[in-house]
XYZ file of C-alpha atoms in Angstrom:
294
model
C 2.148 9.616 2.943
C 2.138 10.139 -0.441
C 0.688 9.017 -3.998
C 1.664 9.929 -6.968
C 0.565 9.408 -10.104
C 1.423 7.789 -12.867
C 0.930 9.682 -15.832
C 2.181 7.954 -18.042
C -1.070 5.888 -18.197
C -2.886 8.786 -19.048
C -1.913 8.013 -22.637
C -4.812 5.782 -24.337
C -5.771 4.849 -28.110
C -9.808 5.559 -27.011
C -11.237 9.061 -26.600
C -11.703 9.758 -23.748
C -16.139 8.772 -24.096
C -14.863 5.419 -24.967
C -12.980 5.688 -21.201
C -15.134 7.530 -18.984
C -16.022 3.626 -16.940
C -12.475 3.451 -16.421
C -12.650 6.877 -15.472
C -15.103 6.763 -13.457
C -13.635 3.314 -11.032
C -10.785 6.298 -10.879
C -12.670 8.647 -9.482
C -13.868 6.095 -6.870
C -11.079 5.294 -6.273
C -9.386 8.196 -4.913
C -12.540 9.413 -2.813
C -11.649 5.988 -0.837
C -8.020 6.396 -0.618
C -8.811 9.963 0.197
C -10.649 8.622 3.306
C -7.494 7.762 4.547
C -6.576 10.989 6.705
C -2.698 10.778 6.169
C -2.850 10.270 1.951
C -1.168 13.190 -0.337
C -1.870 13.394 -3.889
C 1.262 14.519 -5.986
C 2.361 14.460 -10.165
C 4.121 16.918 -11.554
C 3.803 20.178 -13.010
C 2.890 19.727 -16.208
C 0.252 17.536 -15.101
C -3.165 20.145 -16.459
C -1.329 20.569 -19.936
C -1.203 16.379 -19.928
C -4.299 14.959 -22.078
C -6.037 12.260 -20.804
C -6.926 10.339 -23.326
C -6.416 13.031 -25.816
C -8.622 15.329 -24.674
C -6.458 18.907 -23.101
C -8.301 18.986 -19.076
C -6.509 22.950 -19.128
C -7.780 24.028 -22.493
C -10.981 21.891 -23.717
C -9.351 20.741 -26.643
C -10.314 17.203 -27.924
C -9.281 15.153 -30.662
C -10.134 16.096 -34.206
C -13.721 14.754 -35.167
C -14.764 14.160 -30.922
C -17.133 16.481 -28.278
C -17.082 15.860 -25.440
C -19.749 16.784 -23.010
C -19.744 19.846 -20.673
C -20.491 17.200 -17.551
C -17.397 14.525 -19.199
C -15.294 18.067 -18.623
C -16.105 18.794 -15.148
C -15.025 15.930 -13.990
C -11.977 15.654 -15.744
C -11.617 19.128 -14.014
C -12.461 18.007 -10.410
C -10.512 15.448 -11.209
C -7.276 17.093 -11.997
C -7.976 19.019 -9.058
C -6.712 16.329 -6.252
C -3.744 16.255 -7.458
C -0.975 18.412 -6.265
C 1.048 19.774 -8.942
C 4.379 19.066 -6.967
C 6.607 17.637 -8.813
C 9.346 19.647 -11.117
C 9.561 18.472 -14.733
C 13.916 17.320 -13.643
C 15.404 14.031 -12.730
C 14.533 11.542 -10.914
C 12.857 10.125 -14.248
C 11.139 7.274 -14.790
C 10.736 5.593 -18.324
C 9.146 1.698 -19.181
C 12.006 1.796 -21.834
C 16.108 1.927 -21.188
C 15.692 4.692 -23.981
C 13.915 6.584 -21.978
C 11.854 7.906 -24.674
C 8.668 8.128 -22.682
C 9.490 9.248 -18.938
C 7.930 10.792 -16.016
C 9.274 13.085 -12.605
C 6.446 12.053 -11.326
C 6.813 7.766 -10.780
C 10.450 8.996 -11.140
C 9.885 10.719 -7.898
C 8.013 7.583 -6.254
C 10.485 5.519 -6.301
C 13.163 7.775 -4.840
C 10.954 8.406 -2.194
C 9.253 4.813 -2.186
C 5.730 5.621 -1.970
C 3.623 3.822 -4.518
C 1.901 5.542 -7.542
C -1.751 5.453 -8.759
C -2.208 4.307 -12.720
C -5.523 4.223 -14.819
C -5.501 1.568 -16.130
C -6.279 2.729 -20.427
C -3.767 0.075 -20.841
C -3.578 -3.189 -19.529
C 0.098 -3.201 -18.360
C -0.963 -1.187 -15.376
C -2.948 -3.622 -14.574
C 0.262 -4.147 -12.342
C 0.394 -5.000 -7.992
C 3.886 -3.589 -9.215
C 4.941 -1.465 -12.424
C 8.680 -2.248 -13.221
C 10.797 -0.315 -15.724
C 14.088 2.493 -15.826
C 15.045 5.043 -13.171
C 16.910 8.090 -14.206
C 18.439 9.980 -11.676
C 21.551 11.555 -13.664
C 22.463 12.580 -16.813
C 24.677 9.434 -16.586
C 22.285 6.717 -14.250
C 19.283 4.372 -15.440
C 18.797 1.596 -13.844
C 16.389 -0.625 -13.735
C 13.657 -0.035 -11.364
C 9.796 -1.226 -9.510
C 6.870 1.203 -8.072
C 4.491 0.019 -6.480
C 1.389 0.219 -8.635
C -2.502 1.540 -6.978
C -4.766 0.615 -9.853
C -7.713 -1.374 -8.323
C -9.560 -0.791 -4.813
C -8.711 -4.038 -3.107
C -7.800 -4.267 0.253
C -4.277 -5.911 -0.020
C -2.838 -1.682 -1.733
C -3.677 -0.450 1.960
C -0.098 -2.134 3.452
C 2.259 0.191 1.250
C 0.466 2.936 2.786
C 1.780 2.909 5.940
C 4.586 5.139 6.687
C 7.059 2.105 8.791
C 9.012 5.119 9.513
C 6.020 6.302 12.273
C 7.137 2.979 14.217
C 10.059 4.563 15.927
C 7.641 7.227 17.864
C 6.154 3.547 19.351
C 7.487 0.658 21.675
C 6.060 -2.346 20.235
C 4.893 -3.846 23.472
C 2.865 -1.079 24.430
C 0.980 -0.077 21.390
C 1.772 -3.248 18.956
C -0.578 -1.832 16.277
C -0.427 2.483 16.574
C -2.238 2.208 12.244
C -5.839 1.516 12.956
C -7.104 3.501 11.262
C -5.425 1.086 7.772
C -6.060 -1.928 9.975
C -9.664 -1.097 10.041
C -9.291 -0.275 6.201
C -7.668 -3.499 5.475
C -9.939 -5.892 7.111
C -13.469 -3.933 6.119
C -16.341 -6.702 4.931
C -13.985 -9.670 7.009
C -16.184 -12.167 7.476
C -13.872 -14.553 10.187
C -16.375 -15.462 12.475
C -19.465 -17.820 10.071
C -16.700 -19.184 8.928
C -15.596 -22.742 8.689
C -11.786 -23.957 10.369
C -9.621 -24.470 7.879
C -11.884 -21.261 5.783
C -11.126 -19.201 9.626
C -7.579 -20.159 9.163
C -6.873 -19.130 6.002
C -8.718 -15.747 6.042
C -6.042 -15.182 9.346
C -3.099 -16.379 7.898
C -4.309 -13.674 5.194
C -5.105 -10.440 6.797
C -2.824 -11.564 9.836
C 0.052 -10.958 8.151
C -1.945 -8.139 6.133
C -2.495 -5.988 9.099
C 1.257 -7.234 11.282
C 2.812 -5.312 8.329
C 0.984 -2.662 8.253
C 2.106 -1.649 11.508
C 5.952 -1.826 10.901
C 6.513 -5.891 12.006
C 8.786 -8.083 9.576
C 7.991 -12.003 9.133
C 10.840 -13.930 11.046
C 10.752 -17.029 9.065
C 13.360 -18.630 11.105
C 11.607 -17.849 15.044
C 7.774 -19.276 13.204
C 9.566 -22.653 11.381
C 11.878 -22.942 15.346
C 8.388 -22.461 17.461
C 6.290 -24.314 14.782
C 5.413 -28.162 14.232
C 3.716 -31.509 12.670
C 0.456 -30.094 14.187
C 1.192 -26.201 14.598
C 2.307 -23.874 12.275
C 3.530 -19.919 13.471
C 3.378 -17.105 11.900
C 5.370 -15.085 14.449
C 6.809 -11.200 12.779
C 9.271 -9.266 15.142
C 9.806 -5.447 15.524
C 13.446 -5.008 14.611
C 13.230 -3.124 11.020
C 10.460 -0.842 11.838
C 10.802 -0.124 16.689
C 14.080 0.790 15.882
C 14.284 2.758 19.254
C 13.692 -0.776 21.320
C 14.810 -3.535 22.265
C 12.458 -6.439 20.217
C 9.411 -7.702 20.305
C 7.354 -10.414 18.669
C 4.004 -11.657 17.877
C 2.212 -14.282 16.481
C -1.141 -14.256 14.766
C -3.915 -16.922 17.108
C -4.780 -19.206 14.179
C -7.480 -21.601 17.249
C -9.381 -17.562 17.460
C -12.676 -16.666 15.737
C -11.144 -12.899 15.128
C -7.923 -12.153 14.048
C -5.875 -11.381 17.635
C -1.907 -11.589 17.970
C 0.061 -13.023 20.853
C 2.615 -10.661 21.370
C 5.803 -11.309 23.411
C 9.103 -9.576 24.774
C 12.643 -10.338 23.751
C 13.751 -13.019 25.299
C 9.979 -14.334 23.898
C 7.543 -14.599 27.462
C 4.348 -14.022 26.373
C 2.934 -10.456 27.621
C -1.257 -10.971 26.110
C -3.241 -10.960 23.308
C -3.216 -8.260 20.572
C -5.882 -7.843 19.080
C -6.172 -6.020 16.060
C -6.949 -2.372 16.852
C -4.824 -2.366 19.677
C -6.108 -3.498 23.061
C -4.241 -5.486 24.834
C -4.720 -8.706 27.518
C -3.747 -9.643 30.220
C -1.953 -13.524 29.585
C -4.417 -16.087 30.578
C -2.356 -18.696 29.225
C 1.076 -19.986 28.878
C 2.321 -18.302 24.582
C 5.656 -17.601 25.194
C 8.126 -18.403 22.308
C 11.488 -19.694 21.339
C 14.166 -17.179 20.267
C 17.304 -19.340 20.164
C 17.921 -22.646 19.269
């Protein structure tokens, strides 16, 4: 999975010294994401010539009247070294304005690839889960676009790091939760057991949806409604969009269990067992068939 640097977010009216707490936070975010084995950080080939808060990391030049401590310069060099400068300065470009006055091939490439970007938060507008703007694919074509944005370490960011194309390699009835590493990251520090019943159900829904989507499952509103009633709501996902090499299957969040798990059903809605978030499947012991047709 590629994550592209939002080099538009390197600009700031404040100095590196003033922004250092935010830079250190960004460094920690990079390190946390680096723990994911499939992550590659990419940036424009001109990264090392792109100043951060006015400081040129390559030359060590500072704005007039500013002196950067040596340890700060070393930290910024190490931070830039985390990125592979592979994006050529050419189309596609992304800009926050239609006139493409300030544009980034790095963010443009992320848009075309449907990959996320990672942003410094010197500017409040980059504290958002998605960044909206304009994408220019060639000399004539400019269209609206948005890109997933990572700016803070929180569970929701890990959903956009799932390479759903990998689902093609898995049978959803045999490996419904193939993305164990990402699922574990999403659930880090989450305690279901000590919650009261209402709070637990809220957490099961919130994180069940995240884990299902991170493993390539798509929420099916029609089937969910078909299997819900006034006493019990069902949250059912299907495999149709990602596990394309195999017949459709379904998973339903187990809203009654003490931990996060899913009921697994085949294309006819026949229950095939309970699947824990880390992919362990228990043989069916109770009736959990679902309706797939009215």
